[in-house]
PDB file of C-alpha atoms in Angstrom:
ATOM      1  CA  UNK W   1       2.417  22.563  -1.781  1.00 73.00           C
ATOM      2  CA  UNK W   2       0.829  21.508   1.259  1.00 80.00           C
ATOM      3  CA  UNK W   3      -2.304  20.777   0.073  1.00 87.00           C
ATOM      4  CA  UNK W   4      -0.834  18.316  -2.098  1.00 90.00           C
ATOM      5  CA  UNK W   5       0.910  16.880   0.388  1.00 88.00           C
ATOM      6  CA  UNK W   6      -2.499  16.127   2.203  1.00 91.00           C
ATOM      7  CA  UNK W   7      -4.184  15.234  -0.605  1.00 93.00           C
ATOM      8  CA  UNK W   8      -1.405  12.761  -1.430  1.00 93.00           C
ATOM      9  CA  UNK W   9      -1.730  11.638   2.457  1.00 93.00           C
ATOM     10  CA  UNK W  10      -5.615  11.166   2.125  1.00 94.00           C
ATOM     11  CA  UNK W  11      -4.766   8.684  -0.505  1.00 96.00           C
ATOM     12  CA  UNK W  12      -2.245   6.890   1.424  1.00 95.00           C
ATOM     13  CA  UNK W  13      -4.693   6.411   4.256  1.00 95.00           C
ATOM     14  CA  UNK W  14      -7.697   5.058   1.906  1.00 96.00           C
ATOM     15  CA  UNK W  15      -4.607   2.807   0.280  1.00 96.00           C
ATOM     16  CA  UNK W  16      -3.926   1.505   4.322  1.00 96.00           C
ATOM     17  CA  UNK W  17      -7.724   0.948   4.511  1.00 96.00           C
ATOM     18  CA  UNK W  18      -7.846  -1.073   1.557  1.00 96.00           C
ATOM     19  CA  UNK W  19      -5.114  -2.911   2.366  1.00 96.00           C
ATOM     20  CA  UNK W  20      -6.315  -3.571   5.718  1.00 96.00           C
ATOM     21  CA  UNK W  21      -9.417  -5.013   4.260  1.00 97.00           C
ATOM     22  CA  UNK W  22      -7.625  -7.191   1.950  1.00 96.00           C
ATOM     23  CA  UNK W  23      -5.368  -8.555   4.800  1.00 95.00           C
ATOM     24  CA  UNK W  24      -8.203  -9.827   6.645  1.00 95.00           C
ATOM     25  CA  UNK W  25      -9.641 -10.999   3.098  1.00 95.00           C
ATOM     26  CA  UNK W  26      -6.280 -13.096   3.608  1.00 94.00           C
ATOM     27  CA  UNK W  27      -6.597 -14.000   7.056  1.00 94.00           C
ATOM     28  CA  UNK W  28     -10.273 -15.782   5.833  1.00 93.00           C
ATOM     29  CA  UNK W  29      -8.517 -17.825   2.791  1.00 92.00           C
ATOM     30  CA  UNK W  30      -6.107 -18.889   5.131  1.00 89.00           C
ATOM     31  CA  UNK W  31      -8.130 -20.143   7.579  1.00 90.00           C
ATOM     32  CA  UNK W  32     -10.294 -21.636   4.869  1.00 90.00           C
ATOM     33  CA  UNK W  33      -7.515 -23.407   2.905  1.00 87.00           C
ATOM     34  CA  UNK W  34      -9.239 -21.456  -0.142  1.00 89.00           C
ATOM     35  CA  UNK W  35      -6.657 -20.959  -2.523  1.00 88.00           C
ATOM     36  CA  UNK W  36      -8.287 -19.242  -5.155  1.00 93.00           C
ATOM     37  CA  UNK W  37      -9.261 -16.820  -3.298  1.00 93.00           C
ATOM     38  CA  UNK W  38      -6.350 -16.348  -1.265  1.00 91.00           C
ATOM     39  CA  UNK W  39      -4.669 -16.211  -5.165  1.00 93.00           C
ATOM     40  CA  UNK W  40      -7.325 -13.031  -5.993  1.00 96.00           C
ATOM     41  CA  UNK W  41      -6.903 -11.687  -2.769  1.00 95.00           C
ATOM     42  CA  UNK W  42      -2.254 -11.536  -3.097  1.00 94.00           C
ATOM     43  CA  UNK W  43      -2.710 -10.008  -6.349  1.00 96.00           C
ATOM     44  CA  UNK W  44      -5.228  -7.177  -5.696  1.00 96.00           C
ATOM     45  CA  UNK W  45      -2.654  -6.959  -2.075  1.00 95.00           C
ATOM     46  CA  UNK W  46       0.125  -6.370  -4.881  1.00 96.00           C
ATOM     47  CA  UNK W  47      -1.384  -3.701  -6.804  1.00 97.00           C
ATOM     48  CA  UNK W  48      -2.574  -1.745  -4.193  1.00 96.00           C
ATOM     49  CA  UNK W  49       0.986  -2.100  -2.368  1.00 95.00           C
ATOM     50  CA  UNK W  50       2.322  -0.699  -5.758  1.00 97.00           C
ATOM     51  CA  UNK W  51       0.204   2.328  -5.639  1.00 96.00           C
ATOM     52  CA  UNK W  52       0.953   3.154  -1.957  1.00 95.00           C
ATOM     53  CA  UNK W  53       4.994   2.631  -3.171  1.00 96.00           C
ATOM     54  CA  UNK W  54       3.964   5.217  -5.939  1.00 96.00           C
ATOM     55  CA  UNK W  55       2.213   7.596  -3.628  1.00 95.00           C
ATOM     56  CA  UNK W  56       5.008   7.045  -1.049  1.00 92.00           C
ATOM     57  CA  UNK W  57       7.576   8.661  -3.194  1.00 93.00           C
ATOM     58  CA  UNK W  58       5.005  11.160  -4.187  1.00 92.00           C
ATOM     59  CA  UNK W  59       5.615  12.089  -0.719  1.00 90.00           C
ATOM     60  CA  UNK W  60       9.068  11.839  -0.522  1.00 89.00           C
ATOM     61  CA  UNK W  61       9.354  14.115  -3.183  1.00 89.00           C
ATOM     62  CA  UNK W  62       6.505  16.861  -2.496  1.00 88.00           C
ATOM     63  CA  UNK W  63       9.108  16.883   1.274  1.00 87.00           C
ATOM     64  CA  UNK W  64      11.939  17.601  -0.556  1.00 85.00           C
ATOM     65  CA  UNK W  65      10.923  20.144  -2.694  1.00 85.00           C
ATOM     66  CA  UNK W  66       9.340  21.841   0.872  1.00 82.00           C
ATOM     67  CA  UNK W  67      13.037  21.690   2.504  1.00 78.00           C
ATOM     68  CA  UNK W  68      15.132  21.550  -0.630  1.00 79.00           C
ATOM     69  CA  UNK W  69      16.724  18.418   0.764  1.00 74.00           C
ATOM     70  CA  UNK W  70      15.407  15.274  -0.658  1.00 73.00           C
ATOM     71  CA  UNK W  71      16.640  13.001   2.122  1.00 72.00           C
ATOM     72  CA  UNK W  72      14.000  15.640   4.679  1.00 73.00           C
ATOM     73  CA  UNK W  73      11.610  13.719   6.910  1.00 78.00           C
ATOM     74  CA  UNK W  74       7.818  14.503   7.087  1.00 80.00           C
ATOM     75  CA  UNK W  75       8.933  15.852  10.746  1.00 80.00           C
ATOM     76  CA  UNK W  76      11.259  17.912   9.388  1.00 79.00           C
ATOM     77  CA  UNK W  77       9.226  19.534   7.071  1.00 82.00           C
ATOM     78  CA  UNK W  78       5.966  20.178   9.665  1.00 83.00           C
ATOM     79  CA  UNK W  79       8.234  23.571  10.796  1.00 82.00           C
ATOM     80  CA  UNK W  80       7.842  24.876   7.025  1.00 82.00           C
ATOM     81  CA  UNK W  81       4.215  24.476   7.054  1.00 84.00           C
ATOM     82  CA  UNK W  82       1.384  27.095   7.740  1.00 86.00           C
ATOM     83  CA  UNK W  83      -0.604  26.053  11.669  1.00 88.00           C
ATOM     84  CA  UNK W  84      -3.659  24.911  10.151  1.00 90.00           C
ATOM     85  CA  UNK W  85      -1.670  22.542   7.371  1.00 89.00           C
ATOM     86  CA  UNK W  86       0.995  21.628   9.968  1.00 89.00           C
ATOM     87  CA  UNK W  87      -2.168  20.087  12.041  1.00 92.00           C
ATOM     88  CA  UNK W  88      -3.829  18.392  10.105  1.00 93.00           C
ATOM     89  CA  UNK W  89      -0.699  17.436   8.493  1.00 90.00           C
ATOM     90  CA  UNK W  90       0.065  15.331  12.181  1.00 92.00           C
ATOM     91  CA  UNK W  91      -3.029  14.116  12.131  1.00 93.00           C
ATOM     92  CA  UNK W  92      -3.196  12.234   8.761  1.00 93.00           C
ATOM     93  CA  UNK W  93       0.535  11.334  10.004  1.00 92.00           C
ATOM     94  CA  UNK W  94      -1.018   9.604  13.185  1.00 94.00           C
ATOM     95  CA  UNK W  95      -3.583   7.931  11.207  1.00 95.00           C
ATOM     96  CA  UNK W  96      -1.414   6.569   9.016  1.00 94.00           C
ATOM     97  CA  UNK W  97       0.947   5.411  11.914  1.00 94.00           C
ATOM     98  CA  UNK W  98      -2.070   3.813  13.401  1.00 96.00           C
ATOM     99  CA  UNK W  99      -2.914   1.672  10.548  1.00 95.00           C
ATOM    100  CA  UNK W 100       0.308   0.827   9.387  1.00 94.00           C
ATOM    101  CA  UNK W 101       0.120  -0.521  13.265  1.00 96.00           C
ATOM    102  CA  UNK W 102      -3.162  -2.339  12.102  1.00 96.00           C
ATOM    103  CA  UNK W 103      -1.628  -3.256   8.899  1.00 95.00           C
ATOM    104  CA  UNK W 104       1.303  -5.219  10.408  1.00 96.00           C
ATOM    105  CA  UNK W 105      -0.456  -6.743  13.197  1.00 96.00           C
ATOM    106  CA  UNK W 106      -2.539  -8.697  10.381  1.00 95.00           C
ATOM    107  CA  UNK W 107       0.076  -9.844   8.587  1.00 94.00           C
ATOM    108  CA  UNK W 108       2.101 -11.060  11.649  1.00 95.00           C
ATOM    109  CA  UNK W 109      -1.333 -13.239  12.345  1.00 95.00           C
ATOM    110  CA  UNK W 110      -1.138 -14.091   8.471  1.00 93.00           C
ATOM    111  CA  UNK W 111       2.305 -15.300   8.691  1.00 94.00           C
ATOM    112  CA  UNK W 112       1.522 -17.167  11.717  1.00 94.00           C
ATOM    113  CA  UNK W 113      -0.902 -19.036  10.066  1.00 90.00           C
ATOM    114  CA  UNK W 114       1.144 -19.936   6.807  1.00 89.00           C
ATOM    115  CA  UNK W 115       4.211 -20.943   9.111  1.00 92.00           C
ATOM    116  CA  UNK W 116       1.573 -23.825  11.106  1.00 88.00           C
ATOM    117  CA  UNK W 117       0.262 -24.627   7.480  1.00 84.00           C
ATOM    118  CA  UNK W 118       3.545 -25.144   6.191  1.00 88.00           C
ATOM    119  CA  UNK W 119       4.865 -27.160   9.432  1.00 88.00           C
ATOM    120  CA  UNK W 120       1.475 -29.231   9.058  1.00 85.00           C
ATOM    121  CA  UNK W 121       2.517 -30.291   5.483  1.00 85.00           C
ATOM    122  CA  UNK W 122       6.367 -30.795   6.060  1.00 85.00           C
ATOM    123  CA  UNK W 123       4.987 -33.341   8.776  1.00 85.00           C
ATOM    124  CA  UNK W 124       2.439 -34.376   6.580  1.00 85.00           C
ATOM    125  CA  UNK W 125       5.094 -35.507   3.719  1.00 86.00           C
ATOM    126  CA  UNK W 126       7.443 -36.681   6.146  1.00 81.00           C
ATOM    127  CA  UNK W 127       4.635 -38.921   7.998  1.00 76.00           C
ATOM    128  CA  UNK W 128       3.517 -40.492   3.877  1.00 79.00           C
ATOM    129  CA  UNK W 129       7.219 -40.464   2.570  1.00 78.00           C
ATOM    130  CA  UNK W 130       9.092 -42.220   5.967  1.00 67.00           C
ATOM    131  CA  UNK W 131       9.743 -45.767   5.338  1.00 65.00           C
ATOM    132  CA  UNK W 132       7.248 -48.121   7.350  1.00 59.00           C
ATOM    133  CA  UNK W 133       8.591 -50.829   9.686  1.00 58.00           C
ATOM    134  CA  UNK W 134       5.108 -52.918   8.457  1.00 54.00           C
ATOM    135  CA  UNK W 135       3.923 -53.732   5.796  1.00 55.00           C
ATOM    136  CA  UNK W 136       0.350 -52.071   4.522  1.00 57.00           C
ATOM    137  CA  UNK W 137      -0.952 -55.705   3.387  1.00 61.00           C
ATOM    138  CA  UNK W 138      -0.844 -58.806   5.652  1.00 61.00           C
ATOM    139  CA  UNK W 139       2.253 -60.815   4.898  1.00 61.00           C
ATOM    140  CA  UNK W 140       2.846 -64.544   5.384  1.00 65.00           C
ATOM    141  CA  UNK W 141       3.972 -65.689   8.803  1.00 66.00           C
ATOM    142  CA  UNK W 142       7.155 -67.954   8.014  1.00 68.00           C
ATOM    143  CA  UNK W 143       8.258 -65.137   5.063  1.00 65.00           C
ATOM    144  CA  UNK W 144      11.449 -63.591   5.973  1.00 64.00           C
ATOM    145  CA  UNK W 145      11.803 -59.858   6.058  1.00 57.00           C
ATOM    146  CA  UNK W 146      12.162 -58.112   2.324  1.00 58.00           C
ATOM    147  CA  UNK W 147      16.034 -56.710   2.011  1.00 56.00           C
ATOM    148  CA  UNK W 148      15.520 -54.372  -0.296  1.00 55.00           C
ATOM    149  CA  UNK W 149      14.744 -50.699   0.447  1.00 54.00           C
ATOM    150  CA  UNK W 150      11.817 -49.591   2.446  1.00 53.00           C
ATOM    151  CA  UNK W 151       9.328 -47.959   1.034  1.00 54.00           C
ATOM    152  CA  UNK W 152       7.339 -45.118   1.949  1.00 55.00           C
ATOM    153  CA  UNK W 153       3.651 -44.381   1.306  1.00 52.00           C
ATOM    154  CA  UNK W 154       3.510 -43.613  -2.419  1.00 55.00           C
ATOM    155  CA  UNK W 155       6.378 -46.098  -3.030  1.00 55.00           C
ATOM    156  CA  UNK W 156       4.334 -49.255  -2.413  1.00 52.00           C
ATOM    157  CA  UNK W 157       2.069 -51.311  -4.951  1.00 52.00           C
ATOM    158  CA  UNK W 158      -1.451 -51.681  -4.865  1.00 50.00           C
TER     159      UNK W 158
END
C-alpha cells in the first residue's frame, strides 16, 4: 500500500511539473496577446488539472484505506508507514508543497496580467463609446450646437 501511494505521488509531482510548464506557456500568450495559443494552452491546463483531481482522490483514498478513516490526512497516515516509505513519503510531500508554491505563484502573475488587460479594455470601450464634446469632422462656424444625443465613437457617420 505504500508503494502505491508513492507511485501515485510520483505522478502528482510530474502532473505539478507539467502544469508548471503550461502556466508559464500562459504567462507567454498573455504577454503576447496570442489568443490561440493561450486557447491550446487553457485546455491542455484543463486536462491535466483533471488528472491531478483524479490522482488526488487516488490519494485520498489509498490514506483511508491505510487508517481506516477516509477523512485521514497524509500526516496522519506517515505513523502507519514502514521508515524507509515514511521518508521518502515526506519528501515527495515537500516536493509537491514546493511546486504547488511554484504553481500558484504563476498564476497569481497570470491573473495579474488578465486583470491590467481587462482594465486596459474597459478603458478602452469607455474612451470609443463616451460621448465627444467635438465633433470628429469640422463643422460650420455660425451652426448651432446639434440637440440630439451625443454620440460616441462607433455611433457617428462616415
Amino acid at each position: 500500500m505504500g508503494q502505491q501511494l508513492l507511485s501515485v505521488m510520483s505522478e502528482m509531482i510530474q502532473l505539478h511539473e507539467k502544469l508548471i510548464k503550461v502556466s508559464e506557456q500562459k504567462h507567454a500568450a498573455l504577454v503576447e496577446r496570442d489568443m490561440v495559443s493561450l486557447t491550446e494552452v487553457m485546455k491542455t491546463e484543463k486536462d491535466l488539472l483533471q488528472k491531478l483531481r483524479d490522482k488526488e482522490e487516488t490519494r485520498q483514498e489509498l490514506t483511508g484505506e491505510l487508517s481506516g478513516d477516509k477523512e485521514q490526512t497524509l500526516k496522519g497516515v506517515l505513523d502507519l508507514l514502514s521508515p524507509p516509505v515514511r521518508r521518502m513519503v515526506e519528501s515527495r510531500a515537500a516536493d509537491l508543497k514546493k511546486q504547488a508554491e511554484t504553481l500558484k505563484s504563476l498564476n497569481e502573475q497570470n491573473e495579474e496580467l488578465l486583470k491590467d488587460a481587462m482594465a486596459f479594455i474597459h478603458h478602452m470601450i469607455g474612451h470609443l463609446t463616451a460621448p465627444r464634446d467635438q465633433s470628429i469632422t469640422y463643422g460650420r462656424p455660425n451652426q448651432k450646437p446639434s440637440t440630439g444625443a451625443p454620440r460616441g465613437y462607433f455611433d457617428t457617420k462616415a
